[in-house]
PDB file of C-alpha atoms and ligand atoms in Angstrom:
ATOM      1  CA  MET A   1       4.941-167.159 148.256  1.00 97.00           C
ATOM      2  CA  LYS A   2       3.822-165.721 151.761  1.00 98.00           C
ATOM      3  CA  ILE A   3       0.557-164.086 151.669  1.00 98.00           C
ATOM      4  CA  ASN A   4      -0.706-162.289 154.781  1.00 98.00           C
ATOM      5  CA  VAL A   5      -4.517-161.059 155.231  1.00 98.00           C
ATOM      6  CA  ILE A   6      -5.484-158.686 158.073  1.00 98.00           C
ATOM      7  CA  SER A   7      -9.189-159.209 158.549  1.00 98.00           C
ATOM      8  CA  ILE A   8     -11.395-158.933 161.885  1.00 97.00           C
ATOM      9  CA  PHE A   9     -12.717-161.866 160.779  1.00 97.00           C
ATOM     10  CA  PRO A  10     -10.304-164.165 160.640  1.00 98.00           C
ATOM     11  CA  ASP A  11     -12.374-167.310 160.836  1.00 98.00           C
ATOM     12  CA  VAL A  12     -13.919-166.209 157.447  1.00 97.00           C
ATOM     13  CA  MET A  13     -10.967-165.411 155.780  1.00 98.00           C
ATOM     14  CA  GLU A  14      -9.087-168.979 157.360  1.00 98.00           C
ATOM     15  CA  THR A  15     -12.443-170.784 155.545  1.00 98.00           C
ATOM     16  CA  ILE A  16     -11.787-168.833 152.161  1.00 98.00           C
ATOM     17  CA  LEU A  17      -7.843-169.776 152.311  1.00 98.00           C
ATOM     18  CA  SER A  18      -8.662-173.548 153.057  1.00 98.00           C
ATOM     19  CA  MET A  19     -11.078-174.269 150.027  1.00 97.00           C
ATOM     20  CA  GLY A  20     -10.524-175.776 146.681  1.00 96.00           C
ATOM     21  CA  MET A  21      -7.253-174.755 145.146  1.00 96.00           C
ATOM     22  CA  LEU A  22      -6.316-172.206 147.392  1.00 98.00           C
ATOM     23  CA  GLY A  23      -6.574-175.261 149.663  1.00 97.00           C
ATOM     24  CA  VAL A  24      -4.449-177.503 147.455  1.00 96.00           C
ATOM     25  CA  ALA A  25      -1.638-174.663 147.323  1.00 97.00           C
ATOM     26  CA  ASP A  26      -1.386-174.510 151.187  1.00 97.00           C
ATOM     27  CA  LYS A  27      -1.181-177.994 151.432  1.00 97.00           C
ATOM     28  CA  LYS A  28       1.713-178.729 148.568  1.00 95.00           C
ATOM     29  CA  ALA A  29       3.574-175.759 150.354  1.00 96.00           C
ATOM     30  CA  LEU A  30       3.461-173.548 147.279  1.00 96.00           C
ATOM     31  CA  VAL A  31       1.952-170.594 149.056  1.00 98.00           C
ATOM     32  CA  GLU A  32       2.038-169.941 153.185  1.00 98.00           C
ATOM     33  CA  PHE A  33      -0.994-168.255 154.376  1.00 98.00           C
ATOM     34  CA  LYS A  34      -1.071-165.969 157.539  1.00 98.00           C
ATOM     35  CA  VAL A  35      -4.178-164.626 159.032  1.00 98.00           C
ATOM     36  CA  VAL A  36      -3.698-161.593 161.421  1.00 98.00           C
ATOM     37  CA  ASP A  37      -6.723-160.405 163.762  1.00 98.00           C
ATOM     38  CA  PRO A  38      -6.327-156.427 164.614  1.00 98.00           C
ATOM     39  CA  ARG A  39      -8.571-157.182 167.634  1.00 98.00           C
ATOM     40  CA  ASP A  40      -5.542-158.940 168.819  1.00 98.00           C
ATOM     41  CA  PHE A  41      -3.768-155.443 168.828  1.00 98.00           C
ATOM     42  CA  THR A  42      -6.417-153.969 170.984  1.00 98.00           C
ATOM     43  CA  GLU A  43      -6.063-153.185 174.863  1.00 96.00           C
ATOM     44  CA  ASP A  44      -9.440-152.515 176.011  1.00 97.00           C
ATOM     45  CA  ARG A  45     -12.138-155.208 177.457  1.00 98.00           C
ATOM     46  CA  HIS A  46     -14.137-155.123 174.442  1.00 98.00           C
ATOM     47  CA  ARG A  47     -11.326-155.577 171.769  1.00 98.00           C
ATOM     48  CA  THR A  48     -12.482-152.360 170.007  1.00 98.00           C
ATOM     49  CA  VAL A  49     -11.347-151.705 166.286  1.00 98.00           C
ATOM     50  CA  ASP A  50     -13.620-149.296 165.250  1.00 97.00           C
ATOM     51  CA  ASP A  51     -15.098-145.929 166.047  1.00 97.00           C
ATOM     52  CA  GLU A  52     -17.255-143.040 164.868  1.00 96.00           C
ATOM     53  CA  PRO A  53     -15.545-140.693 162.614  1.00 96.00           C
ATOM     54  CA  TYR A  54     -14.475-137.136 163.715  1.00 97.00           C
ATOM     55  CA  GLY A  55     -16.721-134.537 162.361  1.00 96.00           C
ATOM     56  CA  GLY A  56     -19.743-136.636 162.650  1.00 96.00           C
ATOM     57  CA  GLY A  57     -21.722-138.584 160.091  1.00 94.00           C
ATOM     58  CA  GLY A  58     -23.027-141.817 160.240  1.00 90.00           C
ATOM     59  CA  GLY A  59     -20.993-145.449 160.162  1.00 93.00           C
ATOM     60  CA  MET A  60     -18.074-146.420 161.721  1.00 95.00           C
ATOM     61  CA  ILE A  61     -14.286-146.462 160.921  1.00 96.00           C
ATOM     62  CA  LEU A  62     -11.775-148.827 161.513  1.00 97.00           C
ATOM     63  CA  MET A  63      -8.857-147.287 163.749  1.00 98.00           C
ATOM     64  CA  ALA A  64      -5.250-147.053 162.518  1.00 98.00           C
ATOM     65  CA  PRO A  65      -3.772-148.575 165.948  1.00 98.00           C
ATOM     66  CA  PRO A  66      -4.792-151.891 165.547  1.00 98.00           C
ATOM     67  CA  ILE A  67      -4.436-152.004 161.989  1.00 98.00           C
ATOM     68  CA  VAL A  68      -1.201-150.400 161.706  1.00 98.00           C
ATOM     69  CA  ASP A  69       0.307-152.812 165.008  1.00 98.00           C
ATOM     70  CA  ALA A  70      -1.608-155.821 163.150  1.00 98.00           C
ATOM     71  CA  VAL A  71       0.479-154.908 159.663  1.00 98.00           C
ATOM     72  CA  GLU A  72       3.848-154.288 161.630  1.00 98.00           C
ATOM     73  CA  SER A  73       3.725-157.487 163.720  1.00 98.00           C
ATOM     74  CA  LEU A  74       4.533-159.195 159.953  1.00 98.00           C
ATOM     75  CA  ASP A  75       7.500-157.510 159.818  1.00 96.00           C
ATOM     76  CA  VAL A  76       7.518-157.826 155.892  1.00 96.00           C
ATOM     77  CA  ALA A  77      10.126-156.957 154.052  1.00 92.00           C
ATOM     78  CA  LYS A  78      10.689-153.332 152.770  1.00 93.00           C
ATOM     79  CA  GLY A  79       9.177-153.131 149.558  1.00 95.00           C
ATOM     80  CA  SER A  80       6.698-155.845 149.782  1.00 98.00           C
ATOM     81  CA  PRO A  81       3.110-154.682 148.514  1.00 98.00           C
ATOM     82  CA  VAL A  82       0.480-153.981 151.622  1.00 98.00           C
ATOM     83  CA  VAL A  83      -2.548-153.781 149.779  1.00 98.00           C
ATOM     84  CA  LEU A  84      -5.621-152.408 151.136  1.00 98.00           C
ATOM     85  CA  LEU A  85      -8.864-153.587 149.806  1.00 98.00           C
ATOM     86  CA  SER A  86     -11.638-150.989 149.092  1.00 96.00           C
ATOM     87  CA  PRO A  87     -13.826-149.678 146.652  1.00 95.00           C
ATOM     88  CA  ALA A  88     -11.631-146.438 145.842  1.00 95.00           C
ATOM     89  CA  GLY A  89      -9.034-148.624 144.848  1.00 96.00           C
ATOM     90  CA  ARG A  90      -7.464-149.264 141.169  1.00 98.00           C
ATOM     91  CA  GLN A  91      -9.184-151.929 139.411  1.00 98.00           C
ATOM     92  CA  PHE A  92      -7.798-155.662 140.259  1.00 98.00           C
ATOM     93  CA  ASP A  93      -7.119-157.441 136.702  1.00 96.00           C
ATOM     94  CA  GLN A  94      -4.878-159.980 135.319  1.00 95.00           C
ATOM     95  CA  VAL A  95      -1.665-158.211 134.950  1.00 95.00           C
ATOM     96  CA  MET A  96      -1.889-157.028 138.663  1.00 97.00           C
ATOM     97  CA  ALA A  97      -2.375-160.687 139.476  1.00 97.00           C
ATOM     98  CA  LYS A  98       0.502-161.715 137.368  1.00 96.00           C
ATOM     99  CA  ARG A  99       2.638-158.673 139.130  1.00 97.00           C
ATOM    100  CA  PHE A 100       1.737-159.734 142.490  1.00 98.00           C
ATOM    101  CA  ALA A 101       2.259-163.961 142.010  1.00 97.00           C
ATOM    102  CA  SER A 102       5.835-162.682 141.151  1.00 97.00           C
ATOM    103  CA  GLU A 103       6.369-161.359 144.872  1.00 97.00           C
ATOM    104  CA  LEU A 104       7.721-163.509 147.613  1.00 97.00           C
ATOM    105  CA  GLU A 105       5.486-162.091 150.326  1.00 98.00           C
ATOM    106  CA  MET A 106       2.604-159.562 149.871  1.00 98.00           C
ATOM    107  CA  THR A 107      -0.166-158.508 152.453  1.00 98.00           C
ATOM    108  CA  PHE A 108      -3.804-157.586 152.300  1.00 98.00           C
ATOM    109  CA  VAL A 109      -5.648-155.540 154.529  1.00 98.00           C
ATOM    110  CA  CYS A 110      -9.467-155.907 154.750  1.00 98.00           C
ATOM    111  CA  GLY A 111     -11.038-152.944 155.273  1.00 93.00           C
ATOM    112  CA  ARG A 112     -14.560-152.783 156.857  1.00 86.00           C
ATOM    113  CA  TYR A 113     -17.464-150.271 157.811  1.00 77.00           C
ATOM    114  CA  LYS A 114     -17.512-147.062 156.429  1.00 90.00           C
ATOM    115  CA  GLY A 115     -13.745-147.227 155.732  1.00 94.00           C
ATOM    116  CA  VAL A 116     -10.532-147.053 157.810  1.00 97.00           C
ATOM    117  CA  ASP A 117      -8.584-144.226 159.450  1.00 98.00           C
ATOM    118  CA  GLU A 118      -6.578-142.287 156.808  1.00 97.00           C
ATOM    119  CA  ARG A 119      -3.402-142.933 158.995  1.00 98.00           C
ATOM    120  CA  VAL A 120      -3.487-146.374 157.865  1.00 98.00           C
ATOM    121  CA  ARG A 121      -2.917-145.457 154.296  1.00 98.00           C
ATOM    122  CA  GLU A 122      -0.193-142.881 155.389  1.00 98.00           C
ATOM    123  CA  LEU A 123       1.593-145.372 157.446  1.00 98.00           C
ATOM    124  CA  VAL A 124       1.614-148.791 155.979  1.00 98.00           C
ATOM    125  CA  ILE A 125      -0.726-149.395 152.657  1.00 98.00           C
ATOM    126  CA  THR A 126       1.636-149.232 149.443  1.00 98.00           C
ATOM    127  CA  GLU A 127      -1.550-149.891 147.263  1.00 98.00           C
ATOM    128  CA  GLU A 128      -5.434-149.544 147.202  1.00 98.00           C
ATOM    129  CA  VAL A 129      -6.900-152.173 145.226  1.00 98.00           C
ATOM    130  CA  SER A 130     -11.116-152.524 144.267  1.00 98.00           C
ATOM    131  CA  ILE A 131     -12.793-155.770 142.759  1.00 98.00           C
ATOM    132  CA  GLY A 132     -14.853-153.454 141.107  1.00 97.00           C
ATOM    133  CA  ASP A 133     -17.599-150.467 141.378  1.00 97.00           C
ATOM    134  CA  PHE A 134     -19.752-151.643 143.766  1.00 96.00           C
ATOM    135  CA  VAL A 135     -19.452-151.768 147.447  1.00 95.00           C
ATOM    136  CA  LEU A 136     -19.199-154.255 149.655  1.00 96.00           C
ATOM    137  CA  SER A 137     -19.498-154.350 153.589  1.00 94.00           C
ATOM    138  CA  GLY A 138     -15.781-155.611 154.152  1.00 95.00           C
ATOM    139  CA  GLY A 139     -12.531-156.624 152.010  1.00 97.00           C
ATOM    140  CA  GLU A 140     -12.711-160.181 153.037  1.00 98.00           C
ATOM    141  CA  LEU A 141     -14.434-161.450 149.825  1.00 98.00           C
ATOM    142  CA  ALA A 142     -12.118-159.257 148.005  1.00 98.00           C
ATOM    143  CA  ALA A 143      -9.246-160.418 149.031  1.00 98.00           C
ATOM    144  CA  GLY A 144     -10.637-163.990 148.117  1.00 98.00           C
ATOM    145  CA  VAL A 145     -11.003-163.149 144.892  1.00 98.00           C
ATOM    146  CA  CYS A 146      -7.515-161.328 144.667  1.00 98.00           C
ATOM    147  CA  ILE A 147      -5.498-164.390 146.240  1.00 98.00           C
ATOM    148  CA  GLU A 148      -7.515-166.914 144.342  1.00 98.00           C
ATOM    149  CA  SER A 149      -6.502-165.560 140.794  1.00 97.00           C
ATOM    150  CA  ILE A 150      -2.952-164.654 142.215  1.00 98.00           C
ATOM    151  CA  VAL A 151      -2.383-168.430 143.664  1.00 98.00           C
ATOM    152  CA  ARG A 152      -3.446-170.225 140.642  1.00 96.00           C
ATOM    153  CA  LEU A 153      -0.667-168.620 138.767  1.00 96.00           C
ATOM    154  CA  VAL A 154       2.074-169.287 141.428  1.00 94.00           C
ATOM    155  CA  GLY A 155       4.315-172.292 140.762  1.00 82.00           C
ATOM    156  CA  ASP A 156       2.835-175.779 139.940  1.00 73.00           C
ATOM    157  CA  VAL A 157      -0.750-175.125 141.864  1.00 78.00           C
ATOM    158  CA  LEU A 158      -2.426-176.374 138.906  1.00 76.00           C
ATOM    159  CA  GLY A 159      -0.444-179.138 137.781  1.00 73.00           C
ATOM    160  CA  ASN A 160      -0.791-178.114 134.101  1.00 57.00           C
ATOM    161  CA  GLN A 161       0.898-174.783 133.595  1.00 51.00           C
ATOM    162  CA  GLU A 162      -0.759-174.594 130.153  1.00 54.00           C
ATOM    163  CA  THR A 163      -3.969-174.273 132.038  1.00 74.00           C
ATOM    164  CA  SER A 164      -3.611-170.787 133.357  1.00 81.00           C
ATOM    165  CA  GLU A 165      -1.522-169.819 130.167  1.00 76.00           C
ATOM    166  CA  THR A 166      -4.589-169.928 127.832  1.00 76.00           C
ATOM    167  CA  ASP A 167      -6.812-168.463 130.220  1.00 82.00           C
ATOM    168  CA  SER A 168      -8.794-165.292 129.349  1.00 80.00           C
ATOM    169  CA  PHE A 169      -6.332-162.005 129.731  1.00 80.00           C
ATOM    170  CA  ALA A 170      -3.424-164.569 129.757  1.00 74.00           C
ATOM    171  CA  SER A 171      -1.703-163.946 126.379  1.00 69.00           C
ATOM    172  CA  LYS A 172       1.423-161.929 126.715  1.00 57.00           C
ATOM    173  CA  ARG A 173       0.278-159.685 123.686  1.00 58.00           C
ATOM    174  CA  ASP A 174      -3.187-159.294 123.620  1.00 74.00           C
ATOM    175  CA  TYR A 175      -6.054-159.165 125.744  1.00 86.00           C
ATOM    176  CA  LEU A 176      -8.376-161.902 124.492  1.00 93.00           C
ATOM    177  CA  LEU A 177     -11.371-163.697 126.286  1.00 96.00           C
ATOM    178  CA  ASP A 178     -10.310-167.521 126.247  1.00 95.00           C
ATOM    179  CA  CYS A 179     -11.793-169.719 123.222  1.00 96.00           C
ATOM    180  CA  THR A 180     -15.164-171.592 123.610  1.00 97.00           C
ATOM    181  CA  TYR A 181     -14.733-175.580 124.708  1.00 97.00           C
ATOM    182  CA  TYR A 182     -16.327-178.618 124.482  1.00 98.00           C
ATOM    183  CA  THR A 183     -16.005-182.063 126.116  1.00 97.00           C
ATOM    184  CA  ARG A 184     -17.945-185.224 125.780  1.00 97.00           C
ATOM    185  CA  PRO A 185     -20.630-185.909 124.210  1.00 98.00           C
ATOM    186  CA  VAL A 186     -19.850-185.252 120.809  1.00 98.00           C
ATOM    187  CA  GLU A 187     -23.848-184.362 120.119  1.00 98.00           C
ATOM    188  CA  TYR A 188     -25.899-183.203 122.736  1.00 98.00           C
ATOM    189  CA  ARG A 189     -29.579-182.367 122.309  1.00 98.00           C
ATOM    190  CA  GLY A 190     -29.044-181.481 118.516  1.00 98.00           C
ATOM    191  CA  HIS A 191     -25.807-179.180 119.147  1.00 98.00           C
ATOM    192  CA  ARG A 192     -22.770-180.749 117.949  1.00 98.00           C
ATOM    193  CA  VAL A 193     -19.096-180.055 118.766  1.00 98.00           C
ATOM    194  CA  PRO A 194     -17.544-178.422 115.880  1.00 98.00           C
ATOM    195  CA  ASP A 195     -15.672-180.825 113.408  1.00 98.00           C
ATOM    196  CA  VAL A 196     -12.480-179.146 113.507  1.00 98.00           C
ATOM    197  CA  LEU A 197     -11.790-179.898 116.990  1.00 98.00           C
ATOM    198  CA  LEU A 198     -12.441-183.680 116.100  1.00 98.00           C
ATOM    199  CA  SER A 199     -10.091-183.443 113.341  1.00 98.00           C
ATOM    200  CA  GLY A 200      -6.601-183.906 115.324  1.00 98.00           C
ATOM    201  CA  HIS A 201      -5.105-181.094 113.295  1.00 98.00           C
ATOM    202  CA  HIS A 202      -3.360-178.990 115.762  1.00 98.00           C
ATOM    203  CA  LYS A 203      -2.674-176.132 113.378  1.00 98.00           C
ATOM    204  CA  GLU A 204      -6.272-175.788 112.541  1.00 98.00           C
ATOM    205  CA  ILE A 205      -7.533-176.436 115.934  1.00 98.00           C
ATOM    206  CA  GLU A 206      -5.195-173.631 117.099  1.00 97.00           C
ATOM    207  CA  ASN A 207      -6.205-171.212 114.326  1.00 98.00           C
ATOM    208  CA  TRP A 208     -10.026-171.975 115.246  1.00 98.00           C
ATOM    209  CA  ARG A 209      -9.163-171.241 118.850  1.00 97.00           C
ATOM    210  CA  HIS A 210      -8.086-168.233 118.062  1.00 96.00           C
ATOM    211  CA  GLU A 211     -10.921-167.300 115.819  1.00 98.00           C
ATOM    212  CA  SER A 212     -12.745-168.301 118.574  1.00 98.00           C
ATOM    213  CA  SER A 213     -11.269-165.859 121.079  1.00 96.00           C
ATOM    214  CA  LEU A 214     -11.497-162.843 118.814  1.00 96.00           C
ATOM    215  CA  ASP A 215     -15.194-163.614 117.943  1.00 98.00           C
ATOM    216  CA  ARG A 216     -16.122-163.681 121.718  1.00 97.00           C
ATOM    217  CA  THR A 217     -14.318-161.024 122.379  1.00 97.00           C
ATOM    218  CA  ARG A 218     -15.795-159.025 119.926  1.00 97.00           C
ATOM    219  CA  ARG A 219     -19.346-160.098 121.130  1.00 98.00           C
ATOM    220  CA  LEU A 220     -19.402-159.979 124.953  1.00 98.00           C
ATOM    221  CA  ARG A 221     -16.177-157.588 125.493  1.00 97.00           C
ATOM    222  CA  PRO A 222     -15.582-155.412 122.848  1.00 96.00           C
ATOM    223  CA  ASP A 223     -13.685-152.922 124.889  1.00 94.00           C
ATOM    224  CA  LEU A 224     -10.788-155.044 125.356  1.00 93.00           C
ATOM    225  CA  LEU A 225      -9.770-155.554 121.703  1.00 93.00           C
ATOM    226  CA  ASN A 226      -7.985-152.286 121.919  1.00 84.00           C
ATOM    227  CA  LYS A 227      -6.226-153.052 125.157  1.00 78.00           C
ATOM    228  CA  LYS A 228      -2.504-154.577 125.095  1.00 67.00           C
ATOM    229  CA  ASN A 229      -0.981-156.191 127.942  1.00 60.00           C
TER     230      ASN A 229
HETATM  231  N1  ADE B   1     -14.367-153.346 150.132  1.00 55.14           N
HETATM  232  C1  ADE B   1     -15.516-152.972 149.869  1.00 55.14           C
HETATM  233  N2  ADE B   1     -16.175-152.814 148.674  1.00 55.14           N
HETATM  234  C2  ADE B   1     -15.149-153.409 147.781  1.00 55.14           C
HETATM  235  C3  ADE B   1     -14.544-153.675 146.352  1.00 55.14           C
HETATM  236  N3  ADE B   1     -15.173-152.982 145.512  1.00 55.14           N
HETATM  237  N4  ADE B   1     -13.470-154.014 146.027  1.00 55.14           N
HETATM  238  C4  ADE B   1     -12.504-154.033 147.011  1.00 55.14           C
HETATM  239  N5  ADE B   1     -12.768-154.064 148.483  1.00 55.14           N
HETATM  240  C5  ADE B   1     -13.936-153.560 148.682  1.00 55.14           C
END
């Protein structure tokens, strides 16, 4: 899978993309990252990418030409997602992560400042995505969040596919939180690992884990109980 990112902070983005599982996926050639700086598509001495909004008001707006030129320089296949990260977008979730993970190529455009010139949306953006109802100063961390959750679903990145198949939200039918887990020691400060997990009975363990998933979802995220994948 090829993932492109348009950002006026290419160093920040390159650092995020080289860390942990993303760095491993890159090294294993399971993904190919490309970061493009819109400043490389400016013509003035200051490499200006932003300006004041027409009509006044505070804040700076990312200009259309450097962003649109940066996206067009990638020459992405027709129909490949070009996603603008902004608090106005549709909320990112695991279903969206799976859809993006099935693409051969996709592009994230990181917004900044007060927003982007509307012509960016009109000319190159195919959808707008938010990571939650809060405002960041820019889309770089949001892109990192989305890319991390997409790439862990690609091919054999995790080494053990089962690991992502049992993640919270990963079931084909339900939208449940993952169960609780324990590892050594069996007893810690008077808290014991449930006996069933030590029993070796796979069917009973599976049942216990399903109950644990339901219990955690009821307690922590009851809003998910009626949600279907
Ligand atoms: N840029 C600024 N805030 C954002 C958010 N909540 N999600 C995605 N991109 C953003």
